[in-house]
Amino acid sequence: MHVGVVTLFPELIAAFGATSLIGRAIETKLVTLHVEDLRPHGIGRYKSVDDSPYGGGSGMVLRVDCVVAALEAAETALAAPLRPLRILLTPQGQPYTQRTAEKMRDHGAFLLACGRYEGFDDRVREFIDWEVSIGDFVMAGGEVAAMAIIESVARLVPGVLGNSESPQVESFSVGNRGLLEFPQFTRPQEFRGREVPEVLRQGHHAEVSRWRAEQALQRTRERRPDLLAAGTAPADAAPRPAQHSRPSEPPASR
Ligand code: ADE
């Protein structure tokens, strides 16, 4: 998987790329990460990448020429076998979900543009494929969103996690039909009077599967009824046996 990030804080993304799951995925060449510093694409002696808004108002706006130059440089440097999806990270974007992560994994290459200040010159939106938000809250910039997205997509790449089965039956996944995951238990069998459910100790595979399917549905009803109402998880859903998820169509191209 090929990933590029355009940012004013390259050291933040580089440190993330050198750590843990992503660090290993890069080392084993399952993931390529290119970090494009926005600053050298700035204007003049001070390499300014922002300016005050036309029409007045407080705050600074990221310049379209600098952002597009950085995106183009990142695309060239990434040298992905296919054109990477250009994704703008802002609180105004489409909500990021596990489905989004699966689509991005399936596409195989993407560039994430992180904002700072009051936002981007609106014309940037004509040079990207997709605008994504990781939630209805506003951060100082897109870097934390970029890291959340990279980690959630990278762990879906076969081989990145030790057990390639595990992402298929977890919360929100297609393999779990968009439901929350069923409860898990390990030793000890009893802790301060709390027993592991009997059915899990009997070794009856069909019974265990049925119990887990019921629990996943019950948990989703109790905690996230919106997932059932949204139609991502059918009301009678039961987790399917592990299988590779088929993507629906990728986001619209520019
Ligand atoms: N940048 C600032 N806030 C953001 C959010 N909620 N999602 C994505 N990018 C952001």
PDB file of C-alpha atoms and ligand atoms in Angstrom:
ATOM      1  CA  MET A   1       0.000   0.000   0.000  1.00  0.00           C
ATOM      2  CA  HIS A   2       1.308   3.459  -0.946  1.00  0.00           C
ATOM      3  CA  VAL A   3       0.572   6.381   1.384  1.00  0.00           C
ATOM      4  CA  GLY A   4       1.597  10.022   1.093  1.00  0.00           C
ATOM      5  CA  VAL A   5       0.969  12.791   3.625  1.00  0.00           C
ATOM      6  CA  VAL A   6       1.173  16.531   2.940  1.00  0.00           C
ATOM      7  CA  THR A   7       1.787  18.344   6.222  1.00  0.00           C
ATOM      8  CA  LEU A   8       3.429  21.309   7.940  1.00  0.00           C
ATOM      9  CA  PHE A   9       4.581  18.888  10.663  1.00  0.00           C
ATOM     10  CA  PRO A  10       6.511  16.175   8.818  1.00  0.00           C
ATOM     11  CA  GLU A  11       8.382  15.152  11.988  1.00  0.00           C
ATOM     12  CA  LEU A  12       5.078  14.140  13.593  1.00  0.00           C
ATOM     13  CA  ILE A  13       4.146  11.788  10.752  1.00  0.00           C
ATOM     14  CA  ALA A  14       7.739  10.519  10.403  1.00  0.00           C
ATOM     15  CA  ALA A  15       7.825   9.551  14.112  1.00  0.00           C
ATOM     16  CA  PHE A  16       4.505   7.748  13.685  1.00  0.00           C
ATOM     17  CA  GLY A  17       5.896   5.966  10.608  1.00  0.00           C
ATOM     18  CA  ALA A  18       8.881   4.720  12.581  1.00  0.00           C
ATOM     19  CA  THR A  19       6.813   3.199  15.385  1.00  0.00           C
ATOM     20  CA  SER A  20       5.121  -0.101  16.104  1.00  0.00           C
ATOM     21  CA  LEU A  21       2.648  -1.513  13.570  1.00  0.00           C
ATOM     22  CA  ILE A  22       3.341   1.063  10.839  1.00  0.00           C
ATOM     23  CA  GLY A  23       7.092   0.936  11.430  1.00  0.00           C
ATOM     24  CA  ARG A  24       7.068  -2.829  10.901  1.00  0.00           C
ATOM     25  CA  ALA A  25       4.773  -2.601   7.882  1.00  0.00           C
ATOM     26  CA  ILE A  26       7.179  -0.121   6.264  1.00  0.00           C
ATOM     27  CA  GLU A  27      10.215  -2.218   7.160  1.00  0.00           C
ATOM     28  CA  THR A  28       8.665  -5.301   5.569  1.00  0.00           C
ATOM     29  CA  LYS A  29       7.653  -3.206   2.508  1.00  0.00           C
ATOM     30  CA  LEU A  30       3.937  -3.901   2.908  1.00  0.00           C
ATOM     31  CA  VAL A  31       3.446  -0.134   3.251  1.00  0.00           C
ATOM     32  CA  THR A  32       5.326   2.757   1.614  1.00  0.00           C
ATOM     33  CA  LEU A  33       5.014   6.104   3.416  1.00  0.00           C
ATOM     34  CA  HIS A  34       6.086   9.375   1.830  1.00  0.00           C
ATOM     35  CA  VAL A  35       5.869  12.532   3.958  1.00  0.00           C
ATOM     36  CA  GLU A  36       5.740  15.744   1.928  1.00  0.00           C
ATOM     37  CA  ASP A  37       6.654  18.875   3.879  1.00  0.00           C
ATOM     38  CA  LEU A  38       4.325  21.680   2.800  1.00  0.00           C
ATOM     39  CA  ARG A  39       6.778  24.424   3.873  1.00  0.00           C
ATOM     40  CA  PRO A  40       9.249  24.230   0.932  1.00  0.00           C
ATOM     41  CA  HIS A  41       6.261  24.791  -1.367  1.00  0.00           C
ATOM     42  CA  GLY A  42       5.651  28.157   0.310  1.00  0.00           C
ATOM     43  CA  ILE A  43       6.106  31.576  -1.230  1.00  0.00           C
ATOM     44  CA  GLY A  44       8.948  34.085  -0.796  1.00  0.00           C
ATOM     45  CA  ARG A  45      11.754  34.393   1.670  1.00  0.00           C
ATOM     46  CA  TYR A  46       9.658  33.075   4.555  1.00  0.00           C
ATOM     47  CA  LYS A  47       8.074  30.277   2.547  1.00  0.00           C
ATOM     48  CA  SER A  48       4.554  31.378   3.510  1.00  0.00           C
ATOM     49  CA  VAL A  49       1.904  28.788   2.852  1.00  0.00           C
ATOM     50  CA  ASP A  50      -1.047  30.818   4.175  1.00  0.00           C
ATOM     51  CA  ASP A  51      -2.574  34.258   3.803  1.00  0.00           C
ATOM     52  CA  SER A  52      -5.483  36.320   5.155  1.00  0.00           C
ATOM     53  CA  PRO A  53      -8.936  35.577   3.738  1.00  0.00           C
ATOM     54  CA  TYR A  54     -10.454  37.633   0.910  1.00  0.00           C
ATOM     55  CA  GLY A  55     -13.492  39.462   2.276  1.00  0.00           C
ATOM     56  CA  GLY A  56     -11.911  39.850   5.691  1.00  0.00           C
ATOM     57  CA  GLY A  57     -12.280  37.894   8.874  1.00  0.00           C
ATOM     58  CA  SER A  58      -9.949  36.375  11.408  1.00  0.00           C
ATOM     59  CA  GLY A  59      -7.449  33.595  10.862  1.00  0.00           C
ATOM     60  CA  MET A  60      -5.305  32.500   7.974  1.00  0.00           C
ATOM     61  CA  VAL A  61      -6.140  30.310   4.996  1.00  0.00           C
ATOM     62  CA  LEU A  62      -3.829  27.771   3.331  1.00  0.00           C
ATOM     63  CA  ARG A  63      -2.953  28.850  -0.229  1.00  0.00           C
ATOM     64  CA  VAL A  64      -4.215  26.729  -3.135  1.00  0.00           C
ATOM     65  CA  ASP A  65      -0.970  27.058  -5.137  1.00  0.00           C
ATOM     66  CA  CYS A  66       1.193  25.746  -2.268  1.00  0.00           C
ATOM     67  CA  VAL A  67      -1.130  22.863  -1.401  1.00  0.00           C
ATOM     68  CA  VAL A  68      -1.523  21.710  -5.018  1.00  0.00           C
ATOM     69  CA  ALA A  69       2.252  21.931  -5.613  1.00  0.00           C
ATOM     70  CA  ALA A  70       2.831  19.773  -2.533  1.00  0.00           C
ATOM     71  CA  LEU A  71       0.189  17.232  -3.615  1.00  0.00           C
ATOM     72  CA  GLU A  72       1.777  16.950  -7.064  1.00  0.00           C
ATOM     73  CA  ALA A  73       5.269  16.568  -5.590  1.00  0.00           C
ATOM     74  CA  ALA A  74       4.005  13.896  -3.177  1.00  0.00           C
ATOM     75  CA  GLU A  75       2.320  12.024  -6.028  1.00  0.00           C
ATOM     76  CA  THR A  76       5.561  11.993  -8.020  1.00  0.00           C
ATOM     77  CA  ALA A  77       7.674  10.965  -5.020  1.00  0.00           C
ATOM     78  CA  LEU A  78       5.274   8.188  -4.049  1.00  0.00           C
ATOM     79  CA  ALA A  79       5.617   6.646  -7.524  1.00  0.00           C
ATOM     80  CA  ALA A  80       2.639   4.357  -6.899  1.00  0.00           C
ATOM     81  CA  PRO A  81       1.728   1.953  -9.724  1.00  0.00           C
ATOM     82  CA  LEU A  82      -1.715   3.628  -9.886  1.00  0.00           C
ATOM     83  CA  ARG A  83      -2.851   7.199  -9.317  1.00  0.00           C
ATOM     84  CA  PRO A  84      -3.283   7.747  -5.580  1.00  0.00           C
ATOM     85  CA  LEU A  85      -6.628   9.007  -4.284  1.00  0.00           C
ATOM     86  CA  ARG A  86      -6.206  12.585  -3.110  1.00  0.00           C
ATOM     87  CA  ILE A  87      -7.953  13.006   0.209  1.00  0.00           C
ATOM     88  CA  LEU A  88      -8.454  16.297   2.030  1.00  0.00           C
ATOM     89  CA  LEU A  89      -8.760  16.065   5.825  1.00  0.00           C
ATOM     90  CA  THR A  90     -11.246  18.558   7.246  1.00  0.00           C
ATOM     91  CA  PRO A  91     -14.170  18.531   9.704  1.00  0.00           C
ATOM     92  CA  GLN A  92     -16.442  19.214   6.685  1.00  0.00           C
ATOM     93  CA  GLY A  93     -15.611  15.907   4.988  1.00  0.00           C
ATOM     94  CA  GLN A  94     -17.601  12.687   4.721  1.00  0.00           C
ATOM     95  CA  PRO A  95     -17.553  10.725   7.990  1.00  0.00           C
ATOM     96  CA  TYR A  96     -14.705   8.191   8.039  1.00  0.00           C
ATOM     97  CA  THR A  97     -15.853   4.636   8.799  1.00  0.00           C
ATOM     98  CA  GLN A  98     -14.530   1.082   8.610  1.00  0.00           C
ATOM     99  CA  ARG A  99     -16.122   0.912   5.146  1.00  0.00           C
ATOM    100  CA  THR A 100     -13.997   3.885   4.083  1.00  0.00           C
ATOM    101  CA  ALA A 101     -10.897   2.133   5.444  1.00  0.00           C
ATOM    102  CA  GLU A 102     -11.747  -1.017   3.449  1.00  0.00           C
ATOM    103  CA  LYS A 103     -12.232   0.986   0.238  1.00  0.00           C
ATOM    104  CA  MET A 104      -8.926   2.785   0.734  1.00  0.00           C
ATOM    105  CA  ARG A 105      -7.139  -0.506   1.353  1.00  0.00           C
ATOM    106  CA  ASP A 106      -8.688  -1.906  -1.830  1.00  0.00           C
ATOM    107  CA  HIS A 107      -7.622   1.122  -3.888  1.00  0.00           C
ATOM    108  CA  GLY A 108      -4.037   0.680  -2.695  1.00  0.00           C
ATOM    109  CA  ALA A 109      -2.660   4.241  -2.876  1.00  0.00           C
ATOM    110  CA  PHE A 110      -3.724   7.541  -1.310  1.00  0.00           C
ATOM    111  CA  LEU A 111      -2.472  11.007  -0.425  1.00  0.00           C
ATOM    112  CA  LEU A 112      -3.713  12.741   2.721  1.00  0.00           C
ATOM    113  CA  ALA A 113      -3.613  16.549   2.830  1.00  0.00           C
ATOM    114  CA  CYS A 114      -3.537  17.923   6.388  1.00  0.00           C
ATOM    115  CA  GLY A 115      -4.888  21.402   7.033  1.00  0.00           C
ATOM    116  CA  ARG A 116      -3.819  23.969   9.652  1.00  0.00           C
ATOM    117  CA  TYR A 117      -5.049  27.451  10.496  1.00  0.00           C
ATOM    118  CA  GLU A 118      -8.620  28.275   9.480  1.00  0.00           C
ATOM    119  CA  GLY A 119      -8.664  25.826   6.594  1.00  0.00           C
ATOM    120  CA  PHE A 120      -7.899  25.540   2.894  1.00  0.00           C
ATOM    121  CA  ASP A 121      -8.596  27.997   0.095  1.00  0.00           C
ATOM    122  CA  ASP A 122     -11.810  26.474  -1.260  1.00  0.00           C
ATOM    123  CA  ARG A 123     -10.279  25.971  -4.724  1.00  0.00           C
ATOM    124  CA  VAL A 124      -8.138  23.142  -3.264  1.00  0.00           C
ATOM    125  CA  ARG A 125     -11.340  21.089  -3.383  1.00  0.00           C
ATOM    126  CA  GLU A 126     -11.182  21.067  -7.192  1.00  0.00           C
ATOM    127  CA  PHE A 127      -7.860  19.203  -7.050  1.00  0.00           C
ATOM    128  CA  ILE A 128      -8.833  16.376  -4.722  1.00  0.00           C
ATOM    129  CA  ASP A 129     -10.980  13.237  -5.034  1.00  0.00           C
ATOM    130  CA  TRP A 130     -12.503  13.110  -1.614  1.00  0.00           C
ATOM    131  CA  GLU A 131     -12.889  15.040   1.627  1.00  0.00           C
ATOM    132  CA  VAL A 132     -12.936  13.076   4.871  1.00  0.00           C
ATOM    133  CA  SER A 133     -13.633  13.879   8.535  1.00  0.00           C
ATOM    134  CA  ILE A 134     -12.836  11.550  11.437  1.00  0.00           C
ATOM    135  CA  GLY A 135     -15.641  12.968  13.586  1.00  0.00           C
ATOM    136  CA  ASP A 136     -17.778  15.951  14.472  1.00  0.00           C
ATOM    137  CA  PHE A 137     -15.088  17.828  16.344  1.00  0.00           C
ATOM    138  CA  VAL A 138     -12.435  20.287  15.248  1.00  0.00           C
ATOM    139  CA  MET A 139      -8.717  19.666  15.735  1.00  0.00           C
ATOM    140  CA  ALA A 140      -5.904  22.151  15.169  1.00  0.00           C
ATOM    141  CA  GLY A 141      -4.920  20.253  12.045  1.00  0.00           C
ATOM    142  CA  GLY A 142      -5.323  17.064  10.052  1.00  0.00           C
ATOM    143  CA  GLU A 143      -2.226  15.219  11.315  1.00  0.00           C
ATOM    144  CA  VAL A 144      -3.987  13.208  14.026  1.00  0.00           C
ATOM    145  CA  ALA A 145      -6.720  12.341  11.517  1.00  0.00           C
ATOM    146  CA  ALA A 146      -4.040  11.219   9.021  1.00  0.00           C
ATOM    147  CA  MET A 147      -2.455   8.929  11.604  1.00  0.00           C
ATOM    148  CA  ALA A 148      -5.822   7.447  12.588  1.00  0.00           C
ATOM    149  CA  ILE A 149      -6.610   6.748   8.936  1.00  0.00           C
ATOM    150  CA  ILE A 150      -3.186   5.307   8.081  1.00  0.00           C
ATOM    151  CA  GLU A 151      -3.276   2.942  11.059  1.00  0.00           C
ATOM    152  CA  SER A 152      -6.824   1.759  10.428  1.00  0.00           C
ATOM    153  CA  VAL A 153      -6.142   1.128   6.719  1.00  0.00           C
ATOM    154  CA  ALA A 154      -2.671  -0.417   7.157  1.00  0.00           C
ATOM    155  CA  ARG A 155      -3.921  -3.038   9.606  1.00  0.00           C
ATOM    156  CA  LEU A 156      -6.311  -4.269   6.887  1.00  0.00           C
ATOM    157  CA  VAL A 157      -3.411  -4.958   4.497  1.00  0.00           C
ATOM    158  CA  PRO A 158      -2.777  -8.714   4.479  1.00  0.00           C
ATOM    159  CA  GLY A 159       0.356  -9.532   6.473  1.00  0.00           C
ATOM    160  CA  VAL A 160       0.470  -6.322   8.501  1.00  0.00           C
ATOM    161  CA  LEU A 161      -1.228  -7.961  11.474  1.00  0.00           C
ATOM    162  CA  GLY A 162       0.146 -11.249  12.714  1.00  0.00           C
ATOM    163  CA  ASN A 163      -3.151 -13.047  12.366  1.00  0.00           C
ATOM    164  CA  SER A 164      -4.617 -12.255   8.950  1.00  0.00           C
ATOM    165  CA  GLU A 165      -8.019 -13.571  10.059  1.00  0.00           C
ATOM    166  CA  SER A 166      -8.526 -11.114  12.871  1.00  0.00           C
ATOM    167  CA  PRO A 167      -9.667  -7.978  11.007  1.00  0.00           C
ATOM    168  CA  GLN A 168     -12.499  -9.886   9.340  1.00  0.00           C
ATOM    169  CA  VAL A 169     -14.664 -10.468  12.386  1.00  0.00           C
ATOM    170  CA  GLU A 170     -14.124  -7.326  14.416  1.00  0.00           C
ATOM    171  CA  SER A 171     -16.438  -4.416  15.145  1.00  0.00           C
ATOM    172  CA  PHE A 172     -17.858  -2.665  12.032  1.00  0.00           C
ATOM    173  CA  SER A 173     -16.137  -5.037   9.579  1.00  0.00           C
ATOM    174  CA  VAL A 174     -17.943  -6.542   6.590  1.00  0.00           C
ATOM    175  CA  GLY A 175     -17.099  -9.987   8.030  1.00  0.00           C
ATOM    176  CA  ASN A 176     -19.063  -8.994  11.140  1.00  0.00           C
ATOM    177  CA  ARG A 177     -21.851  -7.462   8.988  1.00  0.00           C
ATOM    178  CA  GLY A 178     -21.190  -4.008  10.383  1.00  0.00           C
ATOM    179  CA  LEU A 179     -22.059  -5.034  13.953  1.00  0.00           C
ATOM    180  CA  LEU A 180     -20.044  -4.453  17.108  1.00  0.00           C
ATOM    181  CA  GLU A 181     -17.835  -7.368  18.039  1.00  0.00           C
ATOM    182  CA  PHE A 182     -19.062 -10.061  20.427  1.00  0.00           C
ATOM    183  CA  PRO A 183     -17.514 -10.201  23.953  1.00  0.00           C
ATOM    184  CA  GLN A 184     -14.206 -12.052  24.353  1.00  0.00           C
ATOM    185  CA  PHE A 185     -12.786 -13.846  27.397  1.00  0.00           C
ATOM    186  CA  THR A 186      -9.530 -15.485  28.414  1.00  0.00           C
ATOM    187  CA  ARG A 187      -8.090 -17.024  31.604  1.00  0.00           C
ATOM    188  CA  PRO A 188      -8.763 -17.004  34.499  1.00  0.00           C
ATOM    189  CA  GLN A 189     -12.061 -18.849  34.201  1.00  0.00           C
ATOM    190  CA  GLU A 190     -13.329 -17.067  37.316  1.00  0.00           C
ATOM    191  CA  PHE A 191     -12.303 -13.601  38.563  1.00  0.00           C
ATOM    192  CA  ARG A 192     -13.794 -12.221  41.787  1.00  0.00           C
ATOM    193  CA  GLY A 193     -16.966 -14.184  41.250  1.00  0.00           C
ATOM    194  CA  ARG A 194     -17.284 -13.388  37.537  1.00  0.00           C
ATOM    195  CA  GLU A 195     -17.340 -16.556  35.411  1.00  0.00           C
ATOM    196  CA  VAL A 196     -16.558 -16.952  31.729  1.00  0.00           C
ATOM    197  CA  PRO A 197     -19.888 -17.883  30.024  1.00  0.00           C
ATOM    198  CA  GLU A 198     -20.486 -21.626  30.104  1.00  0.00           C
ATOM    199  CA  VAL A 199     -21.086 -21.962  26.344  1.00  0.00           C
ATOM    200  CA  LEU A 200     -17.533 -20.789  25.558  1.00  0.00           C
ATOM    201  CA  ARG A 201     -16.019 -23.477  27.759  1.00  0.00           C
ATOM    202  CA  GLN A 202     -17.785 -26.433  26.168  1.00  0.00           C
ATOM    203  CA  GLY A 203     -15.923 -26.499  22.830  1.00  0.00           C
ATOM    204  CA  HIS A 204     -19.164 -26.758  20.794  1.00  0.00           C
ATOM    205  CA  HIS A 205     -18.332 -24.764  17.657  1.00  0.00           C
ATOM    206  CA  ALA A 206     -21.885 -24.321  16.369  1.00  0.00           C
ATOM    207  CA  GLU A 207     -23.119 -23.248  19.807  1.00  0.00           C
ATOM    208  CA  VAL A 208     -20.242 -20.802  20.212  1.00  0.00           C
ATOM    209  CA  SER A 209     -20.970 -19.284  16.775  1.00  0.00           C
ATOM    210  CA  ARG A 210     -24.669 -18.899  17.579  1.00  0.00           C
ATOM    211  CA  TRP A 211     -23.932 -17.314  20.972  1.00  0.00           C
ATOM    212  CA  ARG A 212     -21.440 -14.873  19.441  1.00  0.00           C
ATOM    213  CA  ALA A 213     -23.879 -13.895  16.691  1.00  0.00           C
ATOM    214  CA  GLU A 214     -26.593 -13.182  19.288  1.00  0.00           C
ATOM    215  CA  GLN A 215     -24.213 -11.223  21.492  1.00  0.00           C
ATOM    216  CA  ALA A 216     -22.946  -9.102  18.581  1.00  0.00           C
ATOM    217  CA  LEU A 217     -26.513  -8.210  17.655  1.00  0.00           C
ATOM    218  CA  GLN A 218     -27.570  -7.527  21.255  1.00  0.00           C
ATOM    219  CA  ARG A 219     -24.521  -5.318  21.894  1.00  0.00           C
ATOM    220  CA  THR A 220     -25.170  -3.346  18.735  1.00  0.00           C
ATOM    221  CA  ARG A 221     -28.847  -2.858  19.677  1.00  0.00           C
ATOM    222  CA  GLU A 222     -27.896  -1.655  23.160  1.00  0.00           C
ATOM    223  CA  ARG A 223     -24.877   0.504  22.357  1.00  0.00           C
ATOM    224  CA  ARG A 224     -25.142   1.570  18.727  1.00  0.00           C
ATOM    225  CA  PRO A 225     -28.734   1.257  17.452  1.00  0.00           C
ATOM    226  CA  ASP A 226     -27.742   3.832  14.814  1.00  0.00           C
ATOM    227  CA  LEU A 227     -25.690   1.128  13.070  1.00  0.00           C
ATOM    228  CA  LEU A 228     -28.834  -0.983  12.650  1.00  0.00           C
ATOM    229  CA  ALA A 229     -30.978   1.991  11.658  1.00  0.00           C
ATOM    230  CA  ALA A 230     -28.402   3.131   9.077  1.00  0.00           C
ATOM    231  CA  GLY A 231     -28.743  -0.189   7.288  1.00  0.00           C
ATOM    232  CA  THR A 232     -25.027  -0.980   7.482  1.00  0.00           C
ATOM    233  CA  ALA A 233     -25.972  -3.850   9.763  1.00  0.00           C
ATOM    234  CA  PRO A 234     -29.246  -5.676   9.072  1.00  0.00           C
ATOM    235  CA  ALA A 235     -31.491  -6.065  12.134  1.00  0.00           C
ATOM    236  CA  ASP A 236     -31.289  -9.858  11.833  1.00  0.00           C
ATOM    237  CA  ALA A 237     -27.572  -9.770  11.088  1.00  0.00           C
ATOM    238  CA  ALA A 238     -25.287 -12.516  12.242  1.00  0.00           C
ATOM    239  CA  PRO A 239     -21.523 -12.519  11.752  1.00  0.00           C
ATOM    240  CA  ARG A 240     -20.494 -14.455   8.664  1.00  0.00           C
ATOM    241  CA  PRO A 241     -17.628 -16.910   8.650  1.00  0.00           C
ATOM    242  CA  ALA A 242     -14.323 -15.148   7.849  1.00  0.00           C
ATOM    243  CA  GLN A 243     -13.918 -14.376   4.154  1.00  0.00           C
ATOM    244  CA  HIS A 244     -12.226 -11.647   2.193  1.00  0.00           C
ATOM    245  CA  SER A 245     -14.461  -8.598   1.911  1.00  0.00           C
ATOM    246  CA  ARG A 246     -15.465  -7.427  -1.554  1.00  0.00           C
ATOM    247  CA  PRO A 247     -15.285  -3.693  -1.970  1.00  0.00           C
ATOM    248  CA  SER A 248     -18.162  -1.676  -3.246  1.00  0.00           C
ATOM    249  CA  GLU A 249     -17.181   1.027  -5.706  1.00  0.00           C
ATOM    250  CA  PRO A 250     -14.305   3.366  -4.764  1.00  0.00           C
ATOM    251  CA  PRO A 251     -14.985   7.076  -4.248  1.00  0.00           C
ATOM    252  CA  ALA A 252     -15.613   9.191  -7.331  1.00  0.00           C
ATOM    253  CA  SER A 253     -12.476  10.063  -9.287  1.00  0.00           C
ATOM    254  CA  ARG A 254     -11.565  13.577 -10.194  1.00  0.00           C
TER     255      ARG A 254
HETATM  256  N1  ADE B   1      -8.889  18.534  10.778  1.00  0.00           N
HETATM  257  C1  ADE B   1      -9.398  19.182  11.842  1.00  0.00           C
HETATM  258  N2  ADE B   1     -10.424  18.528  12.386  1.00  0.00           N
HETATM  259  C2  ADE B   1     -10.593  17.393  11.627  1.00  0.00           C
HETATM  260  C3  ADE B   1     -11.496  16.310  11.666  1.00  0.00           C
HETATM  261  N3  ADE B   1     -12.469  16.234  12.593  1.00  0.00           N
HETATM  262  N4  ADE B   1     -11.363  15.346  10.736  1.00  0.00           N
HETATM  263  C4  ADE B   1     -10.415  15.425   9.790  1.00  0.00           C
HETATM  264  N5  ADE B   1      -9.537  16.430   9.701  1.00  0.00           N
HETATM  265  C5  ADE B   1      -9.619  17.407  10.610  1.00  0.00           C
END
